[in-house]
mmCIF file of C-alpha atoms (C1' of nucleotides) in Angstrom:
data_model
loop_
_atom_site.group_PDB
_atom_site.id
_atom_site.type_symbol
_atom_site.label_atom_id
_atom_site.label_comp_id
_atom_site.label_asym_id
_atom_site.label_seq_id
_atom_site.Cartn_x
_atom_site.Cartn_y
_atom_site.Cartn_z
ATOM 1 C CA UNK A 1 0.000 0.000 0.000
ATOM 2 C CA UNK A 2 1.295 3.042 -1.095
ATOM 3 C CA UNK A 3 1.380 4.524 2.387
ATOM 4 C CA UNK A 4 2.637 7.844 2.120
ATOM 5 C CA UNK A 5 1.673 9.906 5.056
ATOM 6 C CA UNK A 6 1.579 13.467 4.528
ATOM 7 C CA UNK A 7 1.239 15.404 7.565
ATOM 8 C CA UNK A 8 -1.329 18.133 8.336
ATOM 9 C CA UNK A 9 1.319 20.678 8.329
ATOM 10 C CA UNK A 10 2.292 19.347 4.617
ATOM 11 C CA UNK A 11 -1.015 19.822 3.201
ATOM 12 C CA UNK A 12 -1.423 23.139 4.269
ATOM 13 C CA UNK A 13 2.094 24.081 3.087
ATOM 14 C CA UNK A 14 1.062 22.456 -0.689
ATOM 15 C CA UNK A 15 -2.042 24.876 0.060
ATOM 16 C CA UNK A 16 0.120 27.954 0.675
ATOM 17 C CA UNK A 17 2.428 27.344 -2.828
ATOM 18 C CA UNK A 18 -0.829 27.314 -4.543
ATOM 19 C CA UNK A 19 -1.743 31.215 -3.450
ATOM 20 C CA UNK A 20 -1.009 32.950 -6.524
ATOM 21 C CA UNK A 21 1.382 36.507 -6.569
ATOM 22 C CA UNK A 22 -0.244 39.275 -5.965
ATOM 23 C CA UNK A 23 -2.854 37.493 -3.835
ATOM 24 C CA UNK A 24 -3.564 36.799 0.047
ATOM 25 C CA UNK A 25 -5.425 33.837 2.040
ATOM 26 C CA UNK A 26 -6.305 33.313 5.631
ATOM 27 C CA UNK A 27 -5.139 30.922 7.876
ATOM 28 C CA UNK A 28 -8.609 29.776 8.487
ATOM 29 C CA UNK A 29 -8.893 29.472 4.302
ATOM 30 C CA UNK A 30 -5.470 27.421 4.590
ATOM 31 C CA UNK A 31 -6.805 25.217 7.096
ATOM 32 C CA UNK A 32 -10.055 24.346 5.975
ATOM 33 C CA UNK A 33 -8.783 23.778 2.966
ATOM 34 C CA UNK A 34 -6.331 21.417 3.831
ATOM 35 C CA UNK A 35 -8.524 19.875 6.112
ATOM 36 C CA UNK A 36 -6.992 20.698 9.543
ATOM 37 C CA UNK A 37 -9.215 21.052 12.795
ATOM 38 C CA UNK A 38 -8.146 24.397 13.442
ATOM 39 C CA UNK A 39 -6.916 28.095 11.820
ATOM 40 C CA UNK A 40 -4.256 27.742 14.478
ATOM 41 C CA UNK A 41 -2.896 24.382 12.752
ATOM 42 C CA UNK A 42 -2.260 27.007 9.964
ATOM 43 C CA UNK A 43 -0.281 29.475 11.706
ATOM 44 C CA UNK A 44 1.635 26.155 13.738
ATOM 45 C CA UNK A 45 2.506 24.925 10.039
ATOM 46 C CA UNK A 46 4.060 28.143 9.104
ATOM 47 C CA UNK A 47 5.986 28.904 12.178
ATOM 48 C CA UNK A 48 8.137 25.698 11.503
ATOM 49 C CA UNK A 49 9.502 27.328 7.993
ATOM 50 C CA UNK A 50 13.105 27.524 7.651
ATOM 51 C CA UNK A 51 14.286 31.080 6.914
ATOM 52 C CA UNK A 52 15.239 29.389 3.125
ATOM 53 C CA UNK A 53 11.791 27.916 2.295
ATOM 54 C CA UNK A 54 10.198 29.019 -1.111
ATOM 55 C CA UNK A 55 6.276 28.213 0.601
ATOM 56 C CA UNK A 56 5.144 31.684 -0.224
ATOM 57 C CA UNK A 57 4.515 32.296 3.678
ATOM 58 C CA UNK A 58 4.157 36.076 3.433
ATOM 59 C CA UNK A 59 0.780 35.793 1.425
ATOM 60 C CA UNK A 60 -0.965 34.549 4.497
ATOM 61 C CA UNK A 61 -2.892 37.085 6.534
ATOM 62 C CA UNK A 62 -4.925 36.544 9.395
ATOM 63 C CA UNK A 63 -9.301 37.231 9.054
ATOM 64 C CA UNK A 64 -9.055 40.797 9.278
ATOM 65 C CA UNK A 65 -6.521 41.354 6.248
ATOM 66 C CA UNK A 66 -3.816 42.041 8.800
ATOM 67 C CA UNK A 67 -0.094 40.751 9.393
ATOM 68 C CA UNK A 68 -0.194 38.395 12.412
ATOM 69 C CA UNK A 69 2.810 39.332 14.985
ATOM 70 C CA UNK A 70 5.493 36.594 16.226
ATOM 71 C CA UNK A 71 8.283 36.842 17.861
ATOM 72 C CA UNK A 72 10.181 38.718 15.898
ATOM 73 C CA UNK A 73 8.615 42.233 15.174
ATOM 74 C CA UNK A 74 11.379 42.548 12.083
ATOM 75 C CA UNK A 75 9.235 39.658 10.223
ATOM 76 C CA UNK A 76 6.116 41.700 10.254
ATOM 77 C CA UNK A 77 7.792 44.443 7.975
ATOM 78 C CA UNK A 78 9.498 42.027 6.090
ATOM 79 C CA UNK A 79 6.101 40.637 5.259
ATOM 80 C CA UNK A 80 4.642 43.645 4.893
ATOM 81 C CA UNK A 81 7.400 44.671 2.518
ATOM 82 C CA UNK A 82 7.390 41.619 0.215
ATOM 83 C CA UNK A 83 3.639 41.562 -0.513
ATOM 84 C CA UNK A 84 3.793 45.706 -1.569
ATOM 85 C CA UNK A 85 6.247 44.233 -4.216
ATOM 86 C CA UNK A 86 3.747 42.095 -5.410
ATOM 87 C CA UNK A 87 1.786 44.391 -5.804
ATOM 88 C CA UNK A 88 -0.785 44.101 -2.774
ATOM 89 C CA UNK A 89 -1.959 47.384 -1.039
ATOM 90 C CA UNK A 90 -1.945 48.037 2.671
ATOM 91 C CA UNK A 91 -5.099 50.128 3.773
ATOM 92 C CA UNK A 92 -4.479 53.250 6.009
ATOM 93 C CA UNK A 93 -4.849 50.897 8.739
ATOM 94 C CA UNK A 94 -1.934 49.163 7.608
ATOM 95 C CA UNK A 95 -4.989 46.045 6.781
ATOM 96 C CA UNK A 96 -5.415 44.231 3.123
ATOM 97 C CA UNK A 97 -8.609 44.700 1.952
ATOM 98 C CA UNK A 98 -9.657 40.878 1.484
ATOM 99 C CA UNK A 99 -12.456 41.527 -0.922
ATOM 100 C CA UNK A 100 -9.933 42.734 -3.576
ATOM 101 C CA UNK A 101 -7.045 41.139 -2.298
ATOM 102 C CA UNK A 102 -8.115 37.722 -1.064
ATOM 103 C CA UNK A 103 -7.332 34.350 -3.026
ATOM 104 C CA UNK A 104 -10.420 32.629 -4.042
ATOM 105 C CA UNK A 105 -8.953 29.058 -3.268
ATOM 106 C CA UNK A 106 -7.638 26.723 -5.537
ATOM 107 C CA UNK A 107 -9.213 24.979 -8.510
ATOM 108 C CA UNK A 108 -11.212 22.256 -8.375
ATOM 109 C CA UNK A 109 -9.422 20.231 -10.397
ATOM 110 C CA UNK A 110 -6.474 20.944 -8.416
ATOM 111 C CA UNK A 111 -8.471 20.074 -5.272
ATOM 112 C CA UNK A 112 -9.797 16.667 -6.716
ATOM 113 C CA UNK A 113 -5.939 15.676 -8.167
ATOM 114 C CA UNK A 114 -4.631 16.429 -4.408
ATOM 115 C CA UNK A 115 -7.489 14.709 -3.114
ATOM 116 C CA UNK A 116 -8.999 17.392 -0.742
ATOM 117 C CA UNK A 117 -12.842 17.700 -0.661
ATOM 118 C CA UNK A 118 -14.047 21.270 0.653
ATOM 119 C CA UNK A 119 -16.258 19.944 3.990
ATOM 120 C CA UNK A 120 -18.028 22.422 6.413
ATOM 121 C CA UNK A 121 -15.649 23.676 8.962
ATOM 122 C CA UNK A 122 -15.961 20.547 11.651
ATOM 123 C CA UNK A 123 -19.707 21.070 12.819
ATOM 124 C CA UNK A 124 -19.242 24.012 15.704
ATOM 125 C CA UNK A 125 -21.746 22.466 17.754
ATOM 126 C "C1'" DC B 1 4.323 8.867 29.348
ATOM 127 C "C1'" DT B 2 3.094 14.439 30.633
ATOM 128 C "C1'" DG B 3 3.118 19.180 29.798
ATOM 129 C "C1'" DA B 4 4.235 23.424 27.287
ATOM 130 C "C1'" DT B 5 4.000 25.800 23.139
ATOM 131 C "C1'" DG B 6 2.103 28.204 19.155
ATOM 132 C "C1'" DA B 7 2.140 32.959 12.342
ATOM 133 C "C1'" DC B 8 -5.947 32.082 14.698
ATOM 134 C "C1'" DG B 9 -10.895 32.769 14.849
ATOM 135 C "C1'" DG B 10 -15.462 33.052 16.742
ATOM 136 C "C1'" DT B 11 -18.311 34.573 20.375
ATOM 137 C "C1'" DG B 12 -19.860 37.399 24.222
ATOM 138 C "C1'" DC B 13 -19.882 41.546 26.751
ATOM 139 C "C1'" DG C 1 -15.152 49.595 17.684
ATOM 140 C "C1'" DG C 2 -12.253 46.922 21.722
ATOM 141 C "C1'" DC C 3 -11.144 43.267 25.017
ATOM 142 C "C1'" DA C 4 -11.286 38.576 27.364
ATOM 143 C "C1'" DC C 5 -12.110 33.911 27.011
ATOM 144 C "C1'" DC C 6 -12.374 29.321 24.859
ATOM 145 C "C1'" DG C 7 -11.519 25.688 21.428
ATOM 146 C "C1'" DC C 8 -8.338 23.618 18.508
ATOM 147 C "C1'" DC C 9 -4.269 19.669 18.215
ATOM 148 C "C1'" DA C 10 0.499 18.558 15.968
ATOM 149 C "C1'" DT C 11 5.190 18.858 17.689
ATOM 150 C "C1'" DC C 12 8.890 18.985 20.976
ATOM 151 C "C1'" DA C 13 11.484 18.809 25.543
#
DNA sequence: CTGATGACGGTGC
DNA sequence: GGCACCGCCATCA
């Protein structure tokens, strides 16, 4: 059996290479997409990049268009500064305005070939 | 094995 | 609009 266990974290991270330039998703997008239990699982994935990676990290924004702070407050601008070179504008309230910004997911034939199926996020209740 | 940690989001006040 | 609280669970020490 071809048993080749991809982790959570993986299939978010093959979620984030699929944002296109010039775009932005949410961790809670990333996560239901990929299927994890939680928009945290999305942020967890991302924290674990090495400096070197080439998963488009910096076109991840948390629900309100904004850049979410870590540890280091020098990543925020360098976030900030790699999406105004592709092209995304920062609101006076230094926010992304999702509704122009904000990646519409991937194709469905993309989807289907990966094997993720779009489910309601886990039933809240 | 146990416990701490962590790039979020929704809800209630 | 802001703030506090809760749920979420894969990793790592």
């Amino acid at each position: 059996m071809g048993g080749e266990v991809v982790s959570i974290y993986e299939k978010m991270l093959l979620v984030v290479r699929e944002i296109p330039l010039g775009r932005v998703a949410t961790y809670g997008q990333i996560a239901w997409i990929a299927g994890a239990a939680s928009p945290r699982m999305a942020g967890y994935a991302l924290g674990g990049l090495a400096a070197d990676t080439d998963v488009p990290w910096q076109r991840v924004v948390n629900g309100r268009g904004g850049i979410s702070p870590r540890g280091d407050p020098l990543a925020t601008d360098r976030q900030r500064k790699l999406l105004a070179e592709e092209g995304v504008r920062f609101g006076a309230d230094g926010r992304i305005d999702l509704d122009q910004f904000g990646w519409g997911g991937p194709d469905p034939e993309w989807l289907e070939a990966h094997g993720f199926v779009l489910l309601p996020w886990r039933a809240r209740g």
